[in-house]
Amino acid sequence: MSATMSAMASIAPVAQTRFGSAKSQKVVARRAVVARAVAEAEAKPEKPKRKFVKKNVTVQDADIAVGNKYEGKVKRVQEYGCFVDFGARNDGLVHISELKDGFVENVTDVVSADQAVTVWVKSIDAEKGRISLTMKPPPTADELEAIKAKEAEREAKFAARKAQQAEAKEKAEKVKAIKRGTAFEGEVKSVQPFGAFVEIMEGVEGLVHVTEMSDDYNVDVADFCKVGDKVSVKVLDVDGAKVKLTMKDKVDISSVVEEVLQEVEAGASMMEFAFKSKGITAGQFPAGNDKEKPAAKKADEKKEEPKAEAPKAEAPKAEGATISAKAVKELRDQSGAGMMDCK
């Protein structure tokens, strides 16, 4: 037993040196992995740098101007247009709308890569270094004159529309100040089958409809007025910028009713004064609604038994309680009232 233990003790240093401990083996393995990764990275070849072909610049930036014509070649085709190399430092863009006159659905329907094209400079953005090109030929001198004439005509129409709007606004302000029932002395400006237009103020015209000229039917406007005549009209209604006029003498019903009411009140006060002057009061006139029906009286008499009533003394009649027809006629003559007022 002791011999065996001594033998193992002598072998242990040799085994540890040969195989090593578990911890030291892990450290060695990690170092080996790191060393292998570094070696692979150093041995990996470098990616070659991209080399650009040097462009042959034949057109200087200072020589490029809007409207210049150049011959070029299509370098790239995109959905929105194509880039053309016409000799400048930067390629120019031809937008899809500038490929040709009319609608273009696809750029490839008109141009393709490496195609030789003729372009004109449309615009230049020096700050961003962008050049816009067009493949549409510029207009000729005659076409340019026609374009200028069309632009002048458009400007003239725009100015006329502005003046018309200002005139309409001024007219609207004048029409707002016109009140219904106002009388004017106007001039007939236009005669139509349905009526006449009369200028009542400067720049303000109103329509006198044919029905507002006469109460008769099937009348002719020419029988009442003609262009240039001076006529007296009255404002019938104002609807926005439209003015309706009439040549008939309209009767104001409200004023007539008011006058009639005043006359009636005046007549009633005169009758009241006349009756009072004669000593006649309203209590002296019998009320018409106190009469009982004969049939109802008979029914009540049958139901109720007759009772003996004490004799009543007759009340003295008031003076003037009976009014004769002669007295009523005198009152009518004094007050001017009618028969119904007396009743």
mmCIF file of C-alpha atoms in Angstrom:
data_model
loop_
_atom_site.group_PDB
_atom_site.id
_atom_site.type_symbol
_atom_site.label_atom_id
_atom_site.label_comp_id
_atom_site.label_asym_id
_atom_site.label_seq_id
_atom_site.Cartn_x
_atom_site.Cartn_y
_atom_site.Cartn_z
ATOM 1 C CA MET A 1 0.000 0.000 0.000
ATOM 2 C CA SER A 2 2.691 2.435 0.856
ATOM 3 C CA ALA A 3 4.584 1.481 -2.243
ATOM 4 C CA THR A 4 1.557 2.257 -4.446
ATOM 5 C CA MET A 5 1.059 5.676 -2.944
ATOM 6 C CA SER A 6 4.651 6.606 -3.424
ATOM 7 C CA ALA A 7 4.470 5.548 -7.080
ATOM 8 C CA MET A 8 1.374 7.787 -7.722
ATOM 9 C CA ALA A 9 3.045 10.713 -6.070
ATOM 10 C CA SER A 10 5.974 10.408 -8.357
ATOM 11 C CA ILE A 11 3.786 10.253 -11.534
ATOM 12 C CA ALA A 12 1.447 13.256 -10.670
ATOM 13 C CA PRO A 13 3.898 16.083 -11.600
ATOM 14 C CA VAL A 14 4.532 14.471 -14.972
ATOM 15 C CA ALA A 15 0.785 14.094 -15.761
ATOM 16 C CA GLN A 16 0.033 17.685 -14.775
ATOM 17 C CA THR A 17 2.774 18.981 -16.961
ATOM 18 C CA ARG A 18 1.602 16.907 -19.927
ATOM 19 C CA PHE A 19 -2.162 17.450 -19.823
ATOM 20 C CA GLY A 20 -2.485 20.614 -17.647
ATOM 21 C CA SER A 21 -5.475 21.606 -15.528
ATOM 22 C CA ALA A 22 -9.032 22.149 -16.933
ATOM 23 C CA LYS A 23 -8.923 25.935 -16.371
ATOM 24 C CA SER A 24 -5.644 26.348 -18.187
ATOM 25 C CA GLN A 25 -6.973 24.344 -21.125
ATOM 26 C CA LYS A 26 -9.944 26.759 -21.563
ATOM 27 C CA VAL A 27 -7.634 29.764 -21.556
ATOM 28 C CA VAL A 28 -5.424 28.217 -24.175
ATOM 29 C CA ALA A 29 -8.444 27.396 -26.358
ATOM 30 C CA ARG A 30 -9.702 31.004 -26.260
ATOM 31 C CA ARG A 31 -6.301 32.367 -27.174
ATOM 32 C CA ALA A 32 -6.128 30.019 -30.088
ATOM 33 C CA VAL A 33 -9.509 31.174 -31.425
ATOM 34 C CA VAL A 34 -8.547 34.859 -31.165
ATOM 35 C CA ALA A 35 -5.231 34.279 -32.844
ATOM 36 C CA ARG A 36 -6.882 32.390 -35.696
ATOM 37 C CA ALA A 37 -9.473 35.241 -36.250
ATOM 38 C CA VAL A 38 -6.710 37.873 -36.331
ATOM 39 C CA ALA A 39 -4.717 35.842 -38.778
ATOM 40 C CA GLU A 40 -7.710 35.409 -41.109
ATOM 41 C CA ALA A 41 -8.477 39.142 -40.999
ATOM 42 C CA GLU A 42 -4.917 40.039 -41.907
ATOM 43 C CA ALA A 43 -4.815 37.490 -44.675
ATOM 44 C CA LYS A 44 -8.164 38.725 -46.281
ATOM 45 C CA PRO A 45 -7.484 40.657 -49.508
ATOM 46 C CA GLU A 46 -8.629 44.325 -49.715
ATOM 47 C CA LYS A 47 -11.663 45.230 -51.851
ATOM 48 C CA PRO A 48 -10.577 47.088 -54.941
ATOM 49 C CA LYS A 49 -11.697 50.704 -55.071
ATOM 50 C CA ARG A 50 -14.233 51.734 -57.705
ATOM 51 C CA LYS A 51 -12.683 53.621 -60.511
ATOM 52 C CA PHE A 52 -14.718 56.276 -62.339
ATOM 53 C CA VAL A 53 -14.059 57.037 -65.936
ATOM 54 C CA LYS A 54 -12.936 60.600 -66.283
ATOM 55 C CA LYS A 55 -15.580 62.621 -68.151
ATOM 56 C CA ASN A 56 -14.609 64.588 -71.211
ATOM 57 C CA VAL A 57 -15.967 68.080 -70.542
ATOM 58 C CA THR A 58 -16.477 69.978 -73.797
ATOM 59 C CA VAL A 59 -19.003 72.573 -72.564
ATOM 60 C CA GLN A 60 -17.977 74.898 -69.735
ATOM 61 C CA ASP A 61 -20.481 75.979 -67.104
ATOM 62 C CA ALA A 62 -20.019 79.635 -68.015
ATOM 63 C CA ASP A 63 -21.044 78.920 -71.622
ATOM 64 C CA ILE A 64 -24.341 77.228 -70.731
ATOM 65 C CA ALA A 65 -27.359 79.518 -71.167
ATOM 66 C CA VAL A 66 -31.101 79.038 -71.379
ATOM 67 C CA GLY A 67 -32.188 78.316 -74.937
ATOM 68 C CA ASN A 68 -28.840 76.889 -76.131
ATOM 69 C CA LYS A 69 -28.992 73.864 -78.400
ATOM 70 C CA TYR A 70 -26.733 70.820 -77.831
ATOM 71 C CA GLU A 71 -26.252 67.321 -79.185
ATOM 72 C CA GLY A 72 -26.030 64.659 -76.484
ATOM 73 C CA LYS A 73 -26.430 61.029 -75.578
ATOM 74 C CA VAL A 74 -28.866 59.406 -73.167
ATOM 75 C CA LYS A 75 -26.918 58.025 -70.203
ATOM 76 C CA ARG A 76 -29.639 56.859 -67.813
ATOM 77 C CA VAL A 77 -33.392 56.244 -68.150
ATOM 78 C CA GLN A 78 -35.652 56.693 -65.134
ATOM 79 C CA GLU A 79 -39.404 56.586 -64.636
ATOM 80 C CA TYR A 80 -39.591 60.381 -64.417
ATOM 81 C CA GLY A 81 -37.272 61.167 -67.344
ATOM 82 C CA CYS A 82 -33.763 60.613 -68.683
ATOM 83 C CA PHE A 83 -30.283 62.061 -68.068
ATOM 84 C CA VAL A 84 -28.433 63.337 -71.120
ATOM 85 C CA ASP A 85 -24.692 63.931 -71.456
ATOM 86 C CA PHE A 86 -24.295 66.969 -73.681
ATOM 87 C CA GLY A 87 -20.666 67.731 -72.801
ATOM 88 C CA ALA A 88 -21.127 69.652 -69.539
ATOM 89 C CA ARG A 89 -19.627 68.710 -66.187
ATOM 90 C CA ASN A 90 -23.088 67.560 -64.970
ATOM 91 C CA ASP A 91 -25.622 65.658 -67.015
ATOM 92 C CA GLY A 92 -28.914 67.398 -67.733
ATOM 93 C CA LEU A 93 -32.364 66.000 -66.918
ATOM 94 C CA VAL A 94 -35.083 65.786 -69.539
ATOM 95 C CA HIS A 95 -38.381 65.399 -67.650
ATOM 96 C CA ILE A 96 -40.966 63.009 -69.049
ATOM 97 C CA SER A 97 -43.203 65.973 -69.891
ATOM 98 C CA GLU A 98 -40.383 67.504 -71.992
ATOM 99 C CA LEU A 99 -39.697 64.458 -74.170
ATOM 100 C CA LYS A 100 -42.211 65.444 -76.835
ATOM 101 C CA ASP A 101 -45.500 67.262 -77.350
ATOM 102 C CA GLY A 102 -48.472 65.404 -75.952
ATOM 103 C CA PHE A 103 -48.859 62.793 -73.258
ATOM 104 C CA VAL A 104 -46.034 60.288 -72.614
ATOM 105 C CA GLU A 105 -46.882 57.244 -70.513
ATOM 106 C CA ASN A 106 -43.429 55.567 -70.430
ATOM 107 C CA VAL A 107 -40.024 57.163 -70.960
ATOM 108 C CA THR A 108 -38.793 54.062 -72.778
ATOM 109 C CA ASP A 109 -41.441 54.661 -75.454
ATOM 110 C CA VAL A 110 -39.501 57.729 -76.591
ATOM 111 C CA VAL A 111 -35.809 57.251 -75.683
ATOM 112 C CA SER A 112 -33.421 54.470 -74.709
ATOM 113 C CA ALA A 113 -29.928 54.292 -73.223
ATOM 114 C CA ASP A 114 -27.015 55.499 -75.448
ATOM 115 C CA GLN A 115 -29.465 57.130 -77.871
ATOM 116 C CA ALA A 116 -28.287 60.329 -79.562
ATOM 117 C CA VAL A 117 -30.704 63.214 -78.959
ATOM 118 C CA THR A 118 -30.970 66.957 -79.532
ATOM 119 C CA VAL A 119 -31.740 69.008 -76.459
ATOM 120 C CA TRP A 120 -32.265 72.632 -75.475
ATOM 121 C CA VAL A 121 -31.473 74.182 -72.091
ATOM 122 C CA LYS A 122 -34.695 74.998 -70.264
ATOM 123 C CA SER A 123 -33.453 76.218 -66.857
ATOM 124 C CA ILE A 124 -30.273 76.281 -64.752
ATOM 125 C CA ASP A 125 -29.935 75.930 -60.955
ATOM 126 C CA ALA A 126 -26.345 77.006 -60.277
ATOM 127 C CA GLU A 127 -26.573 76.495 -56.498
ATOM 128 C CA LYS A 128 -27.597 72.832 -56.769
ATOM 129 C CA GLY A 129 -25.734 72.196 -60.003
ATOM 130 C CA ARG A 130 -28.866 71.056 -61.853
ATOM 131 C CA ILE A 131 -29.612 71.629 -65.514
ATOM 132 C CA SER A 132 -33.103 71.083 -66.922
ATOM 133 C CA LEU A 133 -33.296 70.159 -70.604
ATOM 134 C CA THR A 134 -36.090 69.757 -73.112
ATOM 135 C CA MET A 135 -36.391 67.818 -76.351
ATOM 136 C CA LYS A 136 -39.237 70.031 -77.590
ATOM 137 C CA PRO A 137 -38.070 72.483 -80.256
ATOM 138 C CA PRO A 138 -38.477 76.141 -79.219
ATOM 139 C CA PRO A 139 -41.213 78.127 -80.976
ATOM 140 C CA THR A 140 -40.437 80.011 -84.143
ATOM 141 C CA ALA A 141 -40.759 83.775 -84.476
ATOM 142 C CA ASP A 142 -44.323 83.497 -85.808
ATOM 143 C CA GLU A 143 -45.306 81.065 -83.088
ATOM 144 C CA LEU A 144 -43.735 83.331 -80.482
ATOM 145 C CA GLU A 145 -45.771 86.290 -81.753
ATOM 146 C CA ALA A 146 -48.938 84.206 -81.613
ATOM 147 C CA ILE A 147 -48.135 83.186 -78.039
ATOM 148 C CA LYS A 148 -47.551 86.806 -77.059
ATOM 149 C CA ALA A 149 -50.826 87.872 -78.691
ATOM 150 C CA LYS A 150 -52.686 85.145 -76.831
ATOM 151 C CA GLU A 151 -51.101 86.220 -73.550
ATOM 152 C CA ALA A 152 -52.087 89.843 -74.209
ATOM 153 C CA GLU A 153 -55.658 88.762 -74.953
ATOM 154 C CA ARG A 154 -55.773 86.766 -71.723
ATOM 155 C CA GLU A 155 -54.484 89.748 -69.756
ATOM 156 C CA ALA A 156 -57.097 92.017 -71.364
ATOM 157 C CA LYS A 157 -59.883 89.601 -70.431
ATOM 158 C CA PHE A 158 -58.582 89.403 -66.893
ATOM 159 C CA ALA A 159 -58.491 93.220 -66.591
ATOM 160 C CA ALA A 160 -62.025 93.484 -68.010
ATOM 161 C CA ARG A 161 -63.264 90.892 -65.526
ATOM 162 C CA LYS A 162 -61.650 92.823 -62.678
ATOM 163 C CA ALA A 163 -63.288 96.060 -63.823
ATOM 164 C CA GLN A 164 -66.654 94.303 -64.143
ATOM 165 C CA GLN A 165 -66.355 92.927 -60.614
ATOM 166 C CA ALA A 166 -65.489 96.373 -59.241
ATOM 167 C CA GLU A 167 -68.458 97.886 -61.085
ATOM 168 C CA ALA A 168 -70.794 95.186 -59.762
ATOM 169 C CA LYS A 169 -69.548 95.800 -56.219
ATOM 170 C CA GLU A 170 -70.127 99.558 -56.542
ATOM 171 C CA LYS A 171 -73.599 98.903 -57.961
ATOM 172 C CA ALA A 172 -74.425 96.593 -55.043
ATOM 173 C CA GLU A 173 -73.453 99.327 -52.574
ATOM 174 C CA LYS A 174 -75.779 101.777 -54.343
ATOM 175 C CA VAL A 175 -78.637 99.272 -54.472
ATOM 176 C CA LYS A 176 -78.383 98.695 -50.713
ATOM 177 C CA ALA A 177 -79.212 102.369 -50.119
ATOM 178 C CA ILE A 178 -82.429 102.199 -52.194
ATOM 179 C CA LYS A 179 -85.603 101.945 -50.115
ATOM 180 C CA ARG A 180 -88.887 100.398 -51.155
ATOM 181 C CA GLY A 181 -91.444 102.957 -52.277
ATOM 182 C CA THR A 182 -88.874 105.581 -53.322
ATOM 183 C CA ALA A 183 -89.860 107.511 -56.455
ATOM 184 C CA PHE A 184 -87.348 108.205 -59.251
ATOM 185 C CA GLU A 185 -87.254 110.013 -62.554
ATOM 186 C CA GLY A 186 -85.382 107.618 -64.822
ATOM 187 C CA GLU A 187 -84.413 107.070 -68.424
ATOM 188 C CA VAL A 188 -85.443 104.022 -70.442
ATOM 189 C CA LYS A 189 -82.293 102.177 -71.499
ATOM 190 C CA SER A 190 -83.732 99.026 -73.046
ATOM 191 C CA VAL A 191 -87.150 97.795 -74.182
ATOM 192 C CA GLN A 192 -87.926 94.088 -74.158
ATOM 193 C CA PRO A 193 -91.132 92.110 -74.796
ATOM 194 C CA PHE A 194 -91.468 91.440 -71.064
ATOM 195 C CA GLY A 195 -90.762 94.979 -69.858
ATOM 196 C CA ALA A 196 -88.366 97.928 -69.885
ATOM 197 C CA PHE A 197 -85.088 98.617 -68.086
ATOM 198 C CA VAL A 198 -84.951 102.085 -66.569
ATOM 199 C CA GLU A 199 -81.802 103.730 -65.201
ATOM 200 C CA ILE A 200 -82.764 105.301 -61.882
ATOM 201 C CA MET A 201 -79.204 106.084 -60.730
ATOM 202 C CA GLU A 202 -75.817 106.192 -62.406
ATOM 203 C CA GLY A 203 -74.984 102.570 -63.148
ATOM 204 C CA VAL A 204 -78.169 101.223 -61.517
ATOM 205 C CA GLU A 205 -81.001 99.942 -63.662
ATOM 206 C CA GLY A 206 -84.322 98.473 -62.635
ATOM 207 C CA LEU A 207 -86.907 96.411 -64.480
ATOM 208 C CA VAL A 208 -90.428 97.651 -65.055
ATOM 209 C CA HIS A 209 -92.354 94.506 -65.901
ATOM 210 C CA VAL A 210 -95.109 94.774 -68.451
ATOM 211 C CA THR A 211 -97.673 93.982 -65.739
ATOM 212 C CA GLU A 212 -96.462 97.051 -63.804
ATOM 213 C CA MET A 213 -97.244 99.402 -66.695
ATOM 214 C CA SER A 214 -100.988 98.910 -66.920
ATOM 215 C CA ASP A 215 -103.817 96.904 -65.379
ATOM 216 C CA ASP A 216 -104.918 95.778 -68.846
ATOM 217 C CA TYR A 217 -103.966 92.443 -70.363
ATOM 218 C CA ASN A 218 -101.913 91.762 -73.507
ATOM 219 C CA VAL A 219 -100.373 95.218 -73.581
ATOM 220 C CA ASP A 220 -97.363 96.171 -75.696
ATOM 221 C CA VAL A 221 -94.366 97.727 -73.945
ATOM 222 C CA ALA A 222 -93.771 100.032 -76.925
ATOM 223 C CA ASP A 223 -97.146 101.657 -76.298
ATOM 224 C CA PHE A 224 -95.934 102.995 -72.945
ATOM 225 C CA CYS A 225 -92.268 103.894 -73.481
ATOM 226 C CA LYS A 226 -89.327 103.711 -75.840
ATOM 227 C CA VAL A 227 -85.567 103.957 -75.464
ATOM 228 C CA GLY A 228 -84.512 107.399 -74.258
ATOM 229 C CA ASP A 229 -87.862 108.378 -72.696
ATOM 230 C CA LYS A 230 -87.979 109.958 -69.254
ATOM 231 C CA VAL A 231 -90.450 108.112 -67.046
ATOM 232 C CA SER A 232 -91.556 108.336 -63.429
ATOM 233 C CA VAL A 233 -91.169 105.065 -61.572
ATOM 234 C CA LYS A 234 -91.385 103.845 -58.012
ATOM 235 C CA VAL A 235 -89.342 101.107 -56.343
ATOM 236 C CA LEU A 236 -91.516 98.047 -55.901
ATOM 237 C CA ASP A 237 -88.940 95.683 -54.383
ATOM 238 C CA VAL A 238 -85.170 95.190 -54.025
ATOM 239 C CA ASP A 239 -83.818 91.639 -54.266
ATOM 240 C CA GLY A 240 -80.033 91.627 -53.951
ATOM 241 C CA ALA A 241 -78.726 93.541 -56.979
ATOM 242 C CA LYS A 242 -82.097 93.380 -58.764
ATOM 243 C CA VAL A 243 -84.454 96.356 -58.550
ATOM 244 C CA LYS A 244 -88.125 95.928 -59.445
ATOM 245 C CA LEU A 245 -89.953 99.085 -60.524
ATOM 246 C CA THR A 246 -93.523 100.038 -61.282
ATOM 247 C CA MET A 247 -95.141 102.797 -63.322
ATOM 248 C CA LYS A 248 -98.551 102.371 -61.703
ATOM 249 C CA ASP A 249 -99.788 104.455 -58.781
ATOM 250 C CA LYS A 250 -99.844 101.926 -56.010
ATOM 251 C CA VAL A 251 -102.253 102.541 -53.131
ATOM 252 C CA ASP A 252 -100.799 101.971 -49.702
ATOM 253 C CA ILE A 253 -103.436 99.769 -48.064
ATOM 254 C CA SER A 254 -102.015 100.271 -44.589
ATOM 255 C CA SER A 255 -102.328 104.046 -44.798
ATOM 256 C CA VAL A 256 -105.861 103.760 -46.175
ATOM 257 C CA VAL A 257 -106.871 101.442 -43.340
ATOM 258 C CA GLU A 258 -105.342 103.791 -40.811
ATOM 259 C CA GLU A 259 -107.251 106.754 -42.248
ATOM 260 C CA VAL A 260 -110.518 104.779 -42.181
ATOM 261 C CA LEU A 261 -109.945 103.777 -38.562
ATOM 262 C CA GLN A 262 -109.285 107.376 -37.629
ATOM 263 C CA GLU A 263 -112.518 108.480 -39.339
ATOM 264 C CA VAL A 264 -114.488 105.733 -37.588
ATOM 265 C CA GLU A 265 -113.048 106.681 -34.196
ATOM 266 C CA ALA A 266 -113.814 110.329 -34.873
ATOM 267 C CA GLY A 267 -117.421 109.484 -35.871
ATOM 268 C CA ALA A 268 -117.923 107.316 -32.782
ATOM 269 C CA SER A 269 -116.684 110.083 -30.509
ATOM 270 C CA MET A 270 -119.045 112.562 -32.176
ATOM 271 C CA MET A 271 -122.043 110.222 -31.657
ATOM 272 C CA GLU A 272 -121.059 109.689 -28.033
ATOM 273 C CA PHE A 273 -120.891 113.459 -27.502
ATOM 274 C CA ALA A 274 -124.263 113.970 -29.180
ATOM 275 C CA PHE A 275 -125.956 111.311 -27.001
ATOM 276 C CA LYS A 276 -124.419 112.697 -23.825
ATOM 277 C CA SER A 277 -125.540 116.201 -24.704
ATOM 278 C CA LYS A 278 -129.124 114.913 -24.818
ATOM 279 C CA GLY A 279 -128.782 113.001 -21.522
ATOM 280 C CA ILE A 280 -128.881 109.566 -23.150
ATOM 281 C CA THR A 281 -126.666 106.810 -21.723
ATOM 282 C CA ALA A 282 -125.882 103.244 -22.823
ATOM 283 C CA GLY A 283 -127.913 101.790 -19.952
ATOM 284 C CA GLN A 284 -131.106 103.147 -21.484
ATOM 285 C CA PHE A 285 -130.825 100.777 -24.451
ATOM 286 C CA PRO A 286 -132.181 97.198 -23.921
ATOM 287 C CA ALA A 287 -129.713 94.344 -24.222
ATOM 288 C CA GLY A 288 -130.615 92.028 -27.054
ATOM 289 C CA ASN A 289 -129.193 88.852 -25.532
ATOM 290 C CA ASP A 290 -131.407 88.730 -22.370
ATOM 291 C CA LYS A 291 -134.473 87.412 -24.210
ATOM 292 C CA GLU A 292 -135.505 83.901 -23.405
ATOM 293 C CA LYS A 293 -136.989 81.488 -25.857
ATOM 294 C CA PRO A 294 -140.805 81.037 -25.534
ATOM 295 C CA ALA A 295 -140.540 77.251 -25.470
ATOM 296 C CA ALA A 296 -138.056 77.343 -22.588
ATOM 297 C CA LYS A 297 -140.347 79.761 -20.697
ATOM 298 C CA LYS A 298 -143.346 77.468 -21.077
ATOM 299 C CA ALA A 299 -141.356 74.469 -19.856
ATOM 300 C CA ASP A 300 -140.200 76.352 -16.775
ATOM 301 C CA GLU A 301 -143.747 77.529 -16.039
ATOM 302 C CA LYS A 302 -145.061 73.932 -16.166
ATOM 303 C CA LYS A 303 -142.394 72.658 -13.806
ATOM 304 C CA GLU A 304 -142.724 75.392 -11.224
ATOM 305 C CA GLU A 305 -145.936 75.891 -9.300
ATOM 306 C CA PRO A 306 -147.361 79.386 -9.281
ATOM 307 C CA LYS A 307 -146.569 81.332 -6.150
ATOM 308 C CA ALA A 308 -148.326 84.297 -4.818
ATOM 309 C CA GLU A 309 -146.175 87.337 -5.221
ATOM 310 C CA ALA A 310 -146.496 90.585 -3.381
ATOM 311 C CA PRO A 311 -147.462 93.539 -5.499
ATOM 312 C CA LYS A 312 -144.423 95.527 -6.581
ATOM 313 C CA ALA A 313 -144.340 99.215 -6.824
ATOM 314 C CA GLU A 314 -143.643 100.523 -10.266
ATOM 315 C CA ALA A 315 -140.375 102.384 -10.557
ATOM 316 C CA PRO A 316 -140.612 105.851 -11.951
ATOM 317 C CA LYS A 317 -139.548 106.083 -15.505
ATOM 318 C CA ALA A 318 -136.387 108.024 -16.138
ATOM 319 C CA GLU A 319 -136.703 111.102 -18.164
ATOM 320 C CA GLY A 320 -135.633 110.626 -21.689
ATOM 321 C CA ALA A 321 -135.786 106.836 -21.463
ATOM 322 C CA THR A 322 -137.984 106.647 -24.549
ATOM 323 C CA ILE A 323 -136.317 107.956 -27.685
ATOM 324 C CA SER A 324 -138.481 108.950 -30.560
ATOM 325 C CA ALA A 325 -137.558 108.636 -34.204
ATOM 326 C CA LYS A 326 -137.510 112.411 -34.437
ATOM 327 C CA ALA A 327 -134.854 112.644 -31.700
ATOM 328 C CA VAL A 328 -132.738 110.023 -33.412
ATOM 329 C CA LYS A 329 -132.986 111.932 -36.702
ATOM 330 C CA GLU A 330 -131.875 115.116 -34.998
ATOM 331 C CA LEU A 331 -128.904 113.308 -33.471
ATOM 332 C CA ARG A 332 -127.959 111.916 -36.881
ATOM 333 C CA ASP A 333 -128.118 115.357 -38.421
ATOM 334 C CA GLN A 334 -125.970 116.843 -35.655
ATOM 335 C CA SER A 335 -123.320 114.082 -35.568
ATOM 336 C CA GLY A 336 -123.325 112.985 -39.196
ATOM 337 C CA ALA A 337 -123.581 109.320 -38.151
ATOM 338 C CA GLY A 338 -125.451 106.670 -40.099
ATOM 339 C CA MET A 339 -128.435 104.569 -39.199
ATOM 340 C CA MET A 340 -126.263 101.589 -38.101
ATOM 341 C CA ASP A 341 -124.305 103.826 -35.693
ATOM 342 C CA CYS A 342 -127.524 105.022 -34.107
ATOM 343 C CA LYS A 343 -128.708 101.450 -33.621
#
